C-alpha cells in the first residue's frame, strides 16, 4: 500500500512537473496570443477551448502548473530554511527565551496565511510571485519552526547526545552530526505536506488578486476569471480545478509515501 | 453590436466601483430613452417587492459617502428633491411647485409644494430646503455634486414655502444639480443610520450586511405606490445574487454582471430579461500631467493601438457599444467620434516614433482587482506589445484606487469604469485625477454652464467633446449594456438606472 501511494504521488507530481517544465519550451499555442473566438468550445485547434480574449485555454492551464510549482517550491524552501534554522536555534536557547519563542510561534501560527499575505502585499505595495512566495513561506516557517524545535529538543534529551556534549562536542557539530540527521526525515514529510498547502494558498491568493499578477496564468486567477463564464464555458473552471486537485493530491500521496518510507515504526507495524 | 439609438430598457448595473467612498464620483448609473415598464393591472397592491442588489449602502447619508447603494434604495423612494431626474433622463419638479428665474439667470425663486410632511410628522418648510442644500455644499460634504453647486452664493427663505437662491454666476444645470439634493428634515439627527424624508416609503429596518426594508408612508402627499413596500437584499457575489433569483429569494436582479451569467435565464419562461444602454464607460485614464502622457502624440498612438471592438466583444459578447469619447449616445452633446484615433497599429508605431519612442515605451497600469479590469489589462498588454509598448499590470483594490489614484494622483495609467451621468464636465477640472488641462476645453465647459439656453450649452459641450477626443485625453473603450432580469409577473420597474436610482413606486407584482 505504501508503495502504491508513493508511486501515485510520484506519478501525479511528476506529471505536473513535466508539464510545468514543458511550458518553458512548448505549449499548444502562445498562452497570451488572442487567436481564437470568445469562449470557443474545445476543438482540434484548441483542445480545451478559448477564454474570453480568445486565448488557448489549455496552454494557460499548462503554464499554471509552472506557477503553482514555482510558488510551492519557493515557499517550501523559504519556510523550510527559516523554520528549521529558527526551530533548532530555539531548542538550544535558555528556558525563558525558548518559552518566549514558543509563544511567538503560536501567535504566528494562529495568524491566517491570507491575512499575512495581504500584509506582505500592502507592505510591498504590489502583488507579485515574490510576495506570494514570501507570504506563504513565512506562514509555513512558523509551523516548521515549531516542529523542528520539538524534534530537536527530543534529540537533545537523548543519552548519547548528553554524552557527546559532555565530551566537548561543539553545538554546531552536534547539530550537524546528531540533530539534523535525526529530525530531517520527519521534517521532510512535514515539508512535503506543507508544499501541498502552499500550492492551495497560492491559488487562493491569485483568486483574490494577491498572487501572481496578470498575465501570469495562475490556476487561481484562471478560476477567478472563469467564475463569470461558468454557465457558458464550464471547462474554464473544471480544468484548472482538476489540475489543482491532481497536484495537491499527488503531493499528499507523496508525503504519505515518504512518511511510510522514513518512519521505521510504521514499517514495523505493517 | 447593438444600435446606440434603439429604444432600450435598463436599470442600475453591476459592481460598485467606489462604494462608500468620498464623492462617489464614479457612481455607476445607467441611462436609456425608454419609459418605465407599465404596471400589471392584475398586480397585488400590497405585495412587497424583493430586490436583489450588490450595492449595500455604506451608511444612509448621500452627503457622507454612502456610495451608490443609498441612491438605489432612497432616491425618490425615501427622500425627494426639489427636482427629480426621471427614468427617461429629463428633469421634472417634485417638491418645487414652481421655479422662476431672473433675466440674468442669477436669481432662482422656488415655491414649495404645500401639505408635504416628513416621515417624522413635521411639515416641509423652506428652512428644510435651505438646510438640505447647505448640507451638500458644506466643507465636510462628500456629495458628488458639491462642486457643481458651488455657484450658489446665497439661499434665502422669505417665507415658509419660498426659497430664493442667488448664484455667483449663471448655472443652466441648477435644476439638474438640485435633483441630486435630498430634502431632509432640518431637525433630523444622525442621517447616516436613520432617515427622515418626504418620499412614499419610510425606512423600516436596516440589517447591515443583509437587507434594507422600506414600508409605505401613510401620509405621503402624492399617489400611493403600486406595491406595499420593498426589501433590498444585499449580496457580495454576483453568482449568489443570480442564484437568489433562480431560487425565488428575490423578484428582480437589477445588475446581471456579464453576458455569460444570462445563460441561466435565457429561454426560461419564469424570467424576463431586459437589456438597456448604460452610461458606464470603460476607460484607460492616463496621468496627463506626466511624461510621456503629456504628449498628445503618445496618447493618440496608444489609442490607435487598441482594437476597442474586440475588447468590447471579449467582455460583453454582442452587447455594448464602442466609444470614441467620454459621452454616451444618450447625452445631448453626443457626437460619434469612433473614427478619431481608430484602430491603426501602423499609425500608432509611426506616432510613437515621431514622439521619440521608436524604441518602445514602458508603463504601469494600475488595475482594480475585480472583473472586468484584470482581463482588460491583459488584453491591453497584448495590444500594446504589438506596437512595441510594454505594460506592467499592478492589481489594486477599490480602496487603494481611491487613495493612490483619485486622491494622490500617483499613477501612470489606470483602468476604471466611469458611471456618472453628464460627466464630461470632469475634463473642465484640471485638478481631477487624470489632470487633463486644455484651456480651450476648460473654457468651453465653463461657458456651457453659463449658457442662457440649452441649445447653447449643448453646442459648447459638443465642441468640448470633439476636442477631448482629438486630444486623446483618455482612452475610452466601450459603453456597458444594462441587463435586468426579473421574475415574470413583476412589472413597472424603472428601466433606466440613472445615477443608480431605483424608483419603487411603480413596481407591481402579480
XYZ file of C-alpha atoms in Angstrom:
780
model
C 0.000 0.000 0.000
C 2.725 2.434 0.969
C 4.470 1.819 -2.320
C 1.220 2.463 -4.159
C 0.642 5.887 -2.556
C 4.256 6.779 -3.159
C 4.011 5.741 -6.794
C 0.730 7.550 -7.301
C 2.198 10.632 -5.690
C 5.306 10.467 -7.851
C 3.169 9.953 -10.930
C 0.886 12.945 -10.292
C 3.623 15.296 -9.137
C 5.908 14.082 -11.900
C 3.208 14.725 -14.475
C 2.614 18.254 -13.244
C 6.335 18.865 -13.051
C 6.811 17.582 -16.582
C 4.007 19.809 -17.843
C 5.442 22.783 -15.996
C 8.906 22.195 -17.440
C 7.496 21.569 -20.891
C 5.889 25.024 -20.926
C 9.345 26.583 -20.950
C 9.793 25.068 -24.415
C 6.361 24.310 -25.805
C 2.660 24.958 -25.357
C -0.031 24.185 -27.949
C -0.307 27.932 -28.604
C 1.218 31.083 -27.202
C -0.774 31.397 -23.938
C -1.039 35.168 -24.385
C -1.982 35.179 -28.078
C -5.571 36.199 -28.800
C -6.079 33.867 -31.738
C -9.476 32.268 -31.217
C -13.073 33.320 -30.767
C -14.653 34.309 -27.491
C -15.192 31.236 -25.280
C -14.807 28.829 -28.187
C -15.672 25.257 -27.180
C -12.990 22.535 -27.266
C -11.882 21.704 -30.802
C -8.952 20.190 -32.643
C -7.326 23.612 -32.756
C -7.993 24.453 -29.132
C -8.287 21.238 -27.153
C -9.761 22.946 -24.118
C -11.366 25.827 -25.973
C -10.542 29.503 -25.501
C -11.131 32.142 -22.854
C -12.961 35.457 -23.245
C -9.983 37.017 -25.003
C -9.716 34.103 -27.418
C -6.554 32.707 -25.817
C -5.891 28.975 -25.854
C -7.101 27.692 -22.517
C -5.043 24.510 -22.349
C -1.835 26.497 -22.844
C -2.798 28.736 -19.943
C -3.573 25.823 -17.638
C -0.215 24.274 -18.549
C 1.585 27.498 -17.643
C -0.408 27.447 -14.405
C 1.416 24.240 -13.406
C 4.697 26.097 -13.671
C 3.468 28.895 -11.428
C 1.956 26.521 -8.860
C 5.170 24.506 -8.622
C 7.370 27.578 -8.569
C 5.473 29.225 -5.732
C 5.031 25.908 -3.895
C 8.715 25.067 -4.130
C 9.845 28.617 -3.374
C 7.638 28.905 -0.320
C 8.635 25.444 0.920
C 12.325 26.219 0.530
C 11.914 29.534 2.318
C 9.671 28.085 5.023
C 11.970 25.114 5.457
C 15.185 27.111 5.670
C 13.818 29.742 8.035
C 11.715 27.309 10.064
C 14.406 24.689 10.612
C 17.065 27.276 11.467
C 14.858 29.051 13.985
C 13.462 25.829 15.463
C 16.876 24.284 16.031
C 18.284 27.502 17.476
C 15.321 27.844 19.824
C 15.845 24.329 21.110
C 19.350 25.320 22.239
C 18.156 28.546 23.860
C 17.722 29.054 27.584
C 14.383 28.251 29.026
C 12.957 31.774 29.192
C 13.978 32.598 25.638
C 12.724 29.250 24.400
C 9.342 29.782 26.042
C 9.042 33.234 24.509
C 9.920 31.788 21.132
C 7.314 29.044 21.502
C 4.679 31.632 22.381
C 5.671 33.782 19.409
C 5.332 30.784 17.114
C 1.891 30.012 18.492
C 0.826 33.563 17.691
C 2.277 33.376 14.199
C 0.601 30.047 13.512
C -2.732 31.478 14.626
C -2.320 34.228 12.029
C -4.184 33.276 8.831
C -1.886 32.871 5.835
C -4.139 35.019 3.650
C -4.088 37.853 6.155
C -0.326 37.621 6.357
C -0.181 37.697 2.563
C -2.319 40.826 2.478
C 0.043 42.488 4.927
C 3.060 41.486 2.863
C 1.406 42.794 -0.309
C 0.431 46.017 1.459
C 3.996 46.439 2.704
C 5.474 45.857 -0.746
C 2.766 47.968 -2.479
C 2.350 45.435 -5.240
C 1.371 41.808 -5.575
C 3.817 39.510 -7.330
C 5.067 35.944 -7.354
C 7.750 37.084 -4.939
C 5.280 38.439 -2.407
C 3.223 35.252 -2.688
C 6.302 33.126 -2.013
C 7.354 35.371 0.856
C 3.922 35.384 2.494
C 3.316 31.660 2.179
C 6.912 30.839 3.134
C 6.734 32.997 6.251
C 3.480 31.403 7.356
C 4.961 27.972 6.736
C 8.184 28.753 8.588
C 6.312 29.126 11.871
C 4.831 25.651 11.564
C 8.140 24.127 10.577
C 10.000 26.001 13.322
C 7.682 24.663 15.981
C 8.116 21.113 14.737
C 11.879 21.490 14.364
C 12.156 22.857 17.898
C 10.229 19.955 19.412
C 12.137 17.368 17.414
C 15.481 18.958 18.277
C 14.663 19.077 21.983
C 13.720 15.427 21.819
C 17.052 14.559 20.217
C 18.968 16.725 22.674
C 17.389 14.809 25.547
C 18.851 11.501 24.359
C 21.613 9.990 26.486
C 24.055 9.674 23.636
C 23.667 13.365 22.874
C 24.289 14.240 26.513
C 27.388 12.085 26.358
C 28.515 13.819 23.179
C 28.007 17.232 24.767
C 29.954 16.190 27.849
C 32.801 15.079 25.647
C 33.041 18.677 24.445
C 31.369 18.442 21.041
C 30.557 21.940 19.783
C 26.869 22.756 19.263
C 27.443 23.282 15.566
C 28.965 19.871 15.161
C 26.355 18.337 17.418
C 23.676 19.777 15.187
C 25.349 18.524 12.054
C 26.124 15.026 13.246
C 23.268 14.191 15.609
C 20.389 16.630 15.425
C 19.834 17.193 11.703
C 20.128 13.552 10.632
C 17.510 12.642 13.213
C 14.997 15.405 12.589
C 15.188 15.764 8.827
C 13.173 12.647 7.877
C 10.201 13.831 9.907
C 10.631 17.386 8.683
C 10.790 16.183 5.094
C 7.357 14.645 5.447
C 6.036 17.822 7.062
C 7.563 19.955 4.319
C 6.020 17.751 1.658
C 2.606 18.219 3.247
C 3.248 21.961 3.512
C 4.155 22.027 -0.181
C 0.597 20.939 -0.996
C -0.826 23.595 1.277
C 1.423 26.184 -0.358
C 0.038 25.294 -3.778
C -3.508 25.783 -2.473
C -2.504 29.022 -0.755
C -1.013 30.341 -3.995
C -4.211 29.563 -5.886
C -6.239 31.259 -3.142
C -4.061 34.373 -3.223
C -4.261 34.583 -7.005
C -8.010 34.079 -6.851
C -8.163 37.110 -4.576
C -5.836 39.119 -6.814
C -2.991 38.973 -4.312
C -0.846 36.421 -6.067
C 0.784 36.329 -9.454
C -0.231 39.492 -11.343
C -1.717 39.200 -14.848
C -0.914 37.920 -17.365
C 0.562 35.065 -15.255
C -1.973 32.288 -15.720
C -2.103 31.039 -12.162
C -4.797 28.415 -11.611
C -6.365 30.668 -9.001
C -6.520 33.530 -11.498
C -7.988 31.253 -14.145
C -10.644 30.069 -11.690
C -11.456 33.640 -10.768
C -11.738 34.705 -14.397
C -13.898 31.705 -15.264
C -16.332 32.401 -12.463
C -18.475 34.731 -14.530
C -18.466 32.399 -17.540
C -19.074 29.124 -15.740
C -22.526 28.647 -17.272
C -21.316 29.297 -20.793
C -17.918 27.575 -20.614
C -17.703 25.262 -17.579
C -14.361 23.871 -18.730
C -12.847 27.151 -17.564
C -13.484 26.055 -14.001
C -13.163 22.303 -14.424
C -9.710 22.179 -15.993
C -7.754 24.402 -13.581
C -9.733 22.828 -10.733
C -8.706 19.343 -11.810
C -5.119 20.445 -12.310
C -5.023 21.891 -8.811
C -6.558 18.767 -7.300
C -4.163 16.473 -9.171
C -1.081 18.338 -7.969
C -2.191 18.670 -4.350
C -3.380 15.064 -4.238
C -0.095 13.953 -5.721
C 1.875 15.911 -3.152
C -0.215 14.487 -0.324
C 0.288 10.933 -1.616
C 3.953 11.647 -1.892
C 4.075 12.943 1.690
C 2.216 9.851 2.910
C 4.513 7.566 0.991
C 7.574 9.366 2.322
C 6.314 9.121 5.871
C 5.794 5.374 5.490
C 9.193 5.012 3.946
C 11.062 7.086 6.501
C 9.279 6.017 9.659
C 10.715 2.691 10.824
C 7.994 2.258 13.433
C 5.252 2.336 10.815
C 7.185 -0.118 8.708
C 7.437 -2.444 11.687
C 3.734 -2.103 12.341
C 2.998 -3.230 8.850
C -23.379 45.274 -31.797
C -26.500 46.990 -30.594
C -27.626 50.206 -32.148
C -26.974 53.054 -29.748
C -30.175 54.839 -30.560
C -32.653 51.976 -30.399
C -35.274 52.224 -27.648
C -33.918 50.450 -24.643
C -34.763 49.381 -21.176
C -32.263 49.432 -18.445
C -31.592 49.828 -14.798
C -28.901 50.054 -12.186
C -25.979 47.912 -13.040
C -23.195 45.955 -11.539
C -20.419 46.082 -9.076
C -19.811 49.195 -7.016
C -16.674 50.911 -8.014
C -16.104 53.096 -5.084
C -18.923 52.127 -2.817
C -18.787 54.270 0.227
C -16.029 56.488 -0.921
C -15.966 60.198 -0.803
C -17.693 61.971 -3.580
C -18.809 58.818 -5.284
C -17.626 60.471 -8.444
C -17.669 57.183 -10.233
C -21.094 56.163 -9.126
C -22.398 53.708 -11.643
C -25.537 54.761 -13.377
C -27.417 53.872 -16.455
C -29.473 55.778 -18.955
C -31.865 54.990 -21.723
C -34.504 56.652 -23.698
C -37.319 54.274 -22.932
C -40.005 54.671 -20.326
C -40.527 52.524 -17.268
C -42.445 49.319 -17.805
C -46.158 49.693 -17.320
C -47.588 48.026 -14.258
C -49.686 44.880 -14.490
C -53.358 45.640 -13.669
C -53.672 42.207 -12.009
C -50.953 43.095 -9.527
C -51.340 42.783 -5.780
C -51.221 46.363 -4.372
C -49.896 45.095 -1.046
C -47.134 42.917 -2.452
C -43.670 43.563 -1.066
C -41.073 43.791 -3.816
C -37.815 41.943 -3.147
C -34.856 43.420 -4.986
C -31.502 41.706 -5.212
C -28.618 44.145 -5.185
C -24.838 44.186 -4.940
C -24.783 47.707 -3.551
C -25.377 47.824 0.137
C -25.063 51.411 1.362
C -22.020 52.154 3.489
C -24.244 54.429 5.537
C -27.596 56.106 4.887
C -26.464 59.618 4.006
C -25.648 60.544 0.420
C -23.676 63.555 1.641
C -21.497 61.294 3.772
C -20.016 58.962 1.176
C -22.691 56.293 1.376
C -21.989 55.029 -2.135
C -24.423 54.208 -4.870
C -26.409 51.774 -2.737
C -28.105 54.568 -0.860
C -29.114 56.267 -4.112
C -30.580 52.994 -5.304
C -32.641 52.485 -2.176
C -33.530 56.050 -1.152
C -33.655 58.371 -4.191
C -37.280 59.291 -4.791
C -38.317 56.433 -2.507
C -37.424 57.714 0.944
C -36.114 61.152 0.028
C -37.366 63.501 -2.647
C -35.714 66.560 -4.123
C -36.955 69.866 -5.445
C -36.453 68.149 -8.799
C -36.180 64.589 -9.951
C -34.009 63.144 -12.672
C -36.589 60.943 -14.320
C -36.061 57.460 -15.584
C -36.022 58.859 -19.119
C -33.267 61.333 -18.277
C -35.262 64.548 -18.047
C -35.563 66.797 -15.011
C -39.018 67.405 -13.568
C -40.227 69.240 -10.457
C -41.179 67.251 -7.362
C -41.220 69.317 -4.177
C -40.811 72.539 -6.141
C -44.256 73.601 -7.276
C -42.879 76.459 -9.333
C -39.484 77.771 -10.398
C -38.835 81.292 -11.653
C -35.519 82.551 -12.975
C -34.450 86.188 -13.249
C -33.429 87.701 -16.556
C -29.720 87.485 -15.752
C -30.120 83.871 -14.635
C -28.636 84.616 -11.227
C -31.751 84.530 -9.077
C -33.926 81.449 -8.786
C -37.186 81.540 -6.880
C -38.737 78.233 -5.839
C -42.209 77.804 -4.408
C -42.595 74.615 -2.419
C -45.471 72.196 -2.720
C -47.827 72.742 0.245
C -49.020 69.928 2.529
C -45.868 67.862 2.326
C -44.884 66.047 5.514
C -41.736 64.330 6.678
C -41.882 60.770 7.930
C -41.399 62.079 11.464
C -44.556 64.161 11.108
C -43.265 67.723 10.597
C -44.286 69.845 7.620
C -41.844 70.653 4.828
C -40.658 74.278 5.000
C -38.159 76.443 3.193
C -35.810 76.041 6.181
C -35.571 72.346 5.390
C -34.664 73.088 1.784
C -32.010 75.632 2.802
C -30.569 73.174 5.314
C -30.586 70.346 2.763
C -28.702 72.322 0.105
C -26.193 73.668 2.612
C -25.597 70.143 3.846
C -24.464 69.168 0.350
C -22.295 72.234 -0.253
C -20.737 72.185 3.227
C -16.998 71.763 3.687
C -17.430 68.285 5.146
C -19.832 67.123 2.457
C -18.780 64.177 0.335
C -21.507 64.655 -2.241
C -20.531 64.247 -5.877
C -22.462 67.434 -6.693
C -20.748 69.626 -4.136
C -18.578 71.245 -6.794
C -21.468 71.617 -9.252
C -23.481 73.519 -6.663
C -20.617 75.817 -5.746
C -22.191 78.577 -7.859
C -24.732 79.095 -5.089
C -23.857 82.376 -3.351
C -26.833 82.666 -1.018
C -30.025 80.886 -0.009
C -32.846 82.923 1.472
C -36.191 81.844 2.863
C -38.617 84.795 2.537
C -41.478 82.663 3.806
C -42.279 79.076 4.788
C -42.848 77.943 1.227
C -40.452 80.139 -0.741
C -36.754 79.596 -1.340
C -34.600 82.163 -3.127
C -31.244 81.019 -4.450
C -28.731 83.575 -5.663
C -25.901 82.407 -7.862
C -22.452 83.881 -8.274
C -22.621 83.041 -11.971
C -25.262 81.659 -14.275
C -25.747 77.905 -13.987
C -28.033 76.333 -16.502
C -27.709 72.975 -14.754
C -29.036 74.188 -11.404
C -32.334 72.214 -11.532
C -30.403 69.177 -12.728
C -27.867 69.530 -9.932
C -30.628 70.080 -7.396
C -32.106 66.729 -8.383
C -29.142 65.224 -6.527
C -30.064 67.035 -3.319
C -32.297 65.147 -0.908
C -34.650 67.334 1.045
C -34.185 66.248 4.642
C -35.837 67.390 7.806
C -33.576 70.083 9.236
C -34.232 68.724 12.710
C -33.199 65.169 11.843
C -30.182 63.791 13.667
C -27.673 61.202 12.528
C -28.776 60.660 8.965
C -26.035 58.094 8.477
C -28.108 55.498 10.314
C -31.652 56.892 10.242
C -33.795 58.586 7.621
C -36.408 61.320 7.603
C -37.583 62.288 4.154
C -40.819 63.107 2.371
C -40.921 60.121 -0.013
C -43.627 57.466 -0.319
C -41.558 54.948 1.688
C -40.153 55.031 5.205
C -37.088 53.218 6.388
C -38.429 50.226 8.328
C -35.305 48.258 9.057
C -31.692 48.052 8.011
C -29.850 44.877 8.875
C -26.279 45.610 7.883
C -24.784 43.050 5.593
C -28.166 41.604 4.791
C -31.177 43.706 3.882
C -32.864 47.092 3.978
C -36.649 47.216 4.295
C -38.944 50.070 3.304
C -42.630 50.313 4.157
C -45.311 52.681 2.954
C -45.600 56.171 4.402
C -49.302 56.615 5.076
C -49.236 60.453 4.990
C -47.462 60.713 1.675
C -48.621 63.773 -0.273
C -48.703 62.030 -3.652
C -50.236 58.936 -5.166
C -49.968 55.643 -3.313
C -47.293 53.347 -4.789
C -48.325 50.254 -6.739
C -46.898 47.969 -4.055
C -46.952 47.539 -0.303
C -43.255 48.089 0.326
C -39.875 46.785 -0.689
C -36.883 44.934 0.653
C -33.399 45.282 -0.816
C -31.468 42.077 -0.257
C -27.725 42.624 -0.472
C -25.192 40.217 -1.891
C -21.463 40.468 -2.258
C -21.183 37.987 -5.093
C -22.914 38.288 -8.440
C -23.283 34.500 -8.676
C -25.069 34.413 -5.317
C -27.340 37.214 -6.481
C -28.249 35.345 -9.658
C -28.890 32.205 -7.626
C -31.208 34.175 -5.355
C -33.370 34.981 -8.368
C -33.261 31.385 -9.576
C -34.390 30.129 -6.175
C -37.149 32.737 -5.786
C -35.391 34.555 -2.959
C -35.741 37.849 -4.843
C -38.116 39.134 -7.506
C -35.647 41.096 -9.546
C -31.925 41.449 -10.176
C -31.019 44.835 -11.488
C -27.407 44.118 -12.249
C -26.553 40.973 -14.139
C -22.793 41.198 -14.294
C -21.828 39.504 -17.505
C -23.463 38.282 -20.683
C -22.433 34.769 -19.725
C -24.424 34.767 -16.497
C -27.546 35.271 -18.627
C -27.305 31.687 -19.875
C -29.145 30.653 -16.700
C -32.145 32.810 -17.512
C -32.329 32.731 -21.275
C -35.130 30.541 -22.520
C -36.545 30.100 -19.033
C -40.217 31.173 -19.107
C -40.056 32.170 -15.440
C -37.889 35.195 -16.195
C -37.878 38.375 -18.221
C -34.608 39.808 -19.469
C -34.437 43.496 -20.259
C -31.390 44.961 -21.917
C -30.519 48.610 -21.995
C -27.742 51.045 -22.518
C -25.998 52.468 -19.513
C -23.747 55.467 -19.086
C -20.996 53.224 -17.735
C -17.844 53.861 -19.679
C -14.842 51.546 -19.515
C -11.681 53.547 -19.995
C -7.950 53.709 -19.509
C -7.045 57.053 -17.975
C -3.580 58.480 -18.452
C -1.994 60.724 -15.921
C -1.937 63.610 -18.386
C 0.320 65.674 -16.105
C 3.362 63.471 -16.547
C 5.566 62.311 -19.402
C 5.030 60.629 -21.742
C 1.268 61.106 -21.382
C 1.550 64.880 -21.559
C 2.315 64.383 -25.253
C -0.790 64.177 -27.419
C 1.111 62.057 -29.970
C 1.764 59.380 -27.359
C -1.840 59.400 -26.180
C -3.115 59.216 -29.750
C -0.713 56.391 -30.566
C -1.833 54.406 -27.545
C -5.458 54.969 -28.550
C -4.792 53.756 -32.085
C -3.050 50.632 -30.783
C -6.193 49.157 -29.236
C -8.875 47.227 -31.099
C -11.746 48.504 -28.981
C -14.376 46.447 -30.716
C -12.504 43.252 -29.983
C -12.238 44.257 -26.341
C -15.966 45.001 -26.209
C -16.721 41.583 -27.671
C -14.388 39.888 -25.197
C -16.157 41.412 -22.243
C -19.745 41.756 -23.441
C -20.097 39.441 -26.426
C -22.554 41.039 -28.840
C -23.641 43.689 -26.348
C -22.389 47.184 -25.546
C -21.102 49.816 -27.955
C -17.665 51.151 -28.790
C -16.916 54.681 -27.618
C -14.987 57.400 -29.376
C -15.107 59.803 -26.458
C -16.426 60.219 -22.951
C -20.064 60.843 -23.831
C -22.661 58.128 -24.355
C -25.216 58.467 -27.173
C -27.868 59.499 -24.671
C -26.083 62.711 -23.694
C -27.412 65.709 -25.652
C -23.861 66.625 -26.711
C -23.026 63.204 -28.098
C -21.048 63.065 -31.327
C -19.922 59.784 -32.854
C -16.150 60.120 -32.596
C -15.169 56.486 -33.039
C -13.313 57.461 -36.231
C -10.929 59.671 -34.242
C -7.820 57.651 -33.348
C -9.475 54.490 -34.644
C -7.614 51.175 -34.503
C -4.424 51.571 -36.563
C -1.331 49.796 -35.186
C 0.880 51.080 -38.019
C -0.211 54.629 -37.360
C 0.421 54.068 -33.648
C 4.004 52.976 -34.316
C 4.608 55.979 -36.564
C 3.254 58.386 -33.956
C 5.340 56.823 -31.200
C 8.438 57.173 -33.372
C 7.557 60.800 -34.069
C 7.225 61.380 -30.337
C 10.709 59.949 -29.775
C 9.650 56.493 -28.628
C 10.682 54.460 -31.647
C 12.478 52.080 -29.298
C 9.322 51.484 -27.343
C 7.787 52.628 -24.130
C 7.085 51.044 -20.763
C 4.462 51.987 -18.201
C 2.308 50.532 -15.457
C -1.453 50.200 -15.497
C -2.950 50.316 -12.010
C -5.811 47.876 -12.337
C -8.727 47.394 -9.946
C -8.619 43.747 -8.931
C -12.185 42.858 -9.886
C -13.720 41.846 -13.168
C -13.518 43.043 -15.906
C -10.417 45.119 -15.150
C -7.724 42.409 -14.847
C -8.692 40.705 -18.087
C -8.993 44.098 -19.787
C -5.473 44.904 -18.630
C -4.251 41.617 -20.098
C -5.904 42.498 -23.382
C -4.251 45.911 -23.402
C -0.875 44.440 -22.551
C -1.154 42.191 -25.611
C -2.374 45.029 -27.848
C 0.334 47.456 -26.770
C 3.014 44.795 -27.175
C 2.146 44.754 -30.876
C 3.323 48.378 -31.194
C 6.405 47.939 -29.041
C 4.944 49.184 -25.786
C 5.489 47.167 -22.623
C 2.862 47.265 -19.937
C 3.200 46.167 -16.317
C -0.040 45.348 -14.577
C -0.432 46.323 -10.937
C -3.584 44.981 -9.301
C -5.056 47.221 -6.616
C -8.188 47.180 -4.500
C -11.002 49.715 -4.855
C -9.798 51.433 -1.697
C -6.255 51.621 -2.992
C -7.582 53.036 -6.238
C -9.332 55.783 -4.364
C -6.289 56.676 -2.267
C -3.474 56.166 -4.772
C -5.177 57.338 -7.941
C -8.068 59.581 -7.054
C -6.579 61.341 -4.064
C -2.808 61.180 -4.502
C -2.820 61.079 -8.332
C 0.143 58.737 -8.045
C -0.102 56.676 -11.234
C 0.835 56.457 -14.890
C -2.292 54.843 -16.285
C -5.332 53.287 -14.681
C -8.356 51.326 -15.724
C -11.718 52.408 -14.414
C -15.409 52.489 -15.170
C -16.980 55.926 -15.028
C -20.663 55.780 -14.451
C -21.843 59.312 -13.805
C -24.490 60.948 -15.887
C -23.392 64.070 -17.824
C -19.835 63.778 -16.569
C -17.921 65.390 -19.446
C -17.521 68.314 -17.046
C -14.704 66.373 -15.348
C -12.498 67.410 -18.282
C -13.063 71.011 -17.266
C -11.315 70.418 -13.962
C -7.500 70.222 -14.295
C -7.319 69.028 -10.693
C -9.322 65.913 -11.484
C -7.349 62.715 -11.046
C -6.390 62.440 -14.722
C -5.159 66.034 -14.807
C -6.291 66.903 -18.338
C -5.551 70.581 -18.805
C -6.683 72.044 -22.118
C -7.557 75.741 -21.662
C -9.980 75.663 -24.586
C -11.873 72.665 -23.171
C -11.948 74.255 -19.723
C -13.315 77.489 -21.220
C -15.958 75.691 -23.265
C -17.182 73.669 -20.292
C -17.333 76.756 -18.076
C -19.108 78.753 -20.784
C -21.552 75.909 -21.368
C -22.624 76.054 -17.750
C -23.156 79.812 -18.060
C -25.269 79.388 -21.200
C -28.607 81.110 -21.442
C -30.210 78.267 -23.374
C -29.888 74.506 -23.511
C -29.048 74.732 -27.199
C -26.090 76.932 -26.424
C -24.961 74.603 -23.649
C -25.264 71.585 -25.931
C -23.263 73.201 -28.699
C -20.425 74.174 -26.392
C -20.222 70.763 -24.781
C -20.350 69.178 -28.219
C -17.274 71.212 -29.177
C -15.546 70.252 -25.928
C -16.396 66.647 -26.639
C -14.702 66.802 -30.032
C -11.623 68.492 -28.556
C -11.085 65.890 -25.851
C -11.437 63.127 -28.446
C -8.926 64.782 -30.766
C -6.625 65.328 -27.816
C -6.973 61.649 -26.862
C -7.379 62.882 -23.302
C -8.209 59.357 -22.174
C -8.519 56.006 -23.910
C -12.256 55.337 -23.926
C -13.211 51.789 -24.889
C -16.864 50.863 -24.692
C -20.173 51.570 -23.053
C -21.617 48.784 -20.930
C -25.056 47.442 -21.680
C -27.564 47.340 -18.852
C -29.130 43.975 -18.173
C -32.068 43.499 -15.844
C -33.639 40.141 -15.056
C -36.958 39.848 -13.242
C -39.499 37.200 -12.471
C -42.410 37.082 -14.857
C -45.274 38.975 -13.212
C -43.056 41.736 -11.877
C -43.610 44.911 -13.830
C -43.380 48.677 -13.707
C -39.793 48.716 -12.541
C -37.570 51.534 -13.686
C -35.802 50.638 -16.855
C -33.203 53.388 -16.652
C -30.960 53.351 -13.637
C -29.787 56.928 -13.830
C -27.388 57.675 -11.020
C -28.154 54.244 -9.607
C -31.726 55.262 -8.799
C -34.306 52.532 -8.495
C -37.741 54.097 -8.400
C -40.002 51.743 -6.493
C -43.354 53.436 -6.638
C -44.396 51.954 -9.970
C -43.221 48.385 -9.350
C -46.040 45.836 -9.181
C -46.091 42.125 -8.542
C -48.877 39.832 -9.684
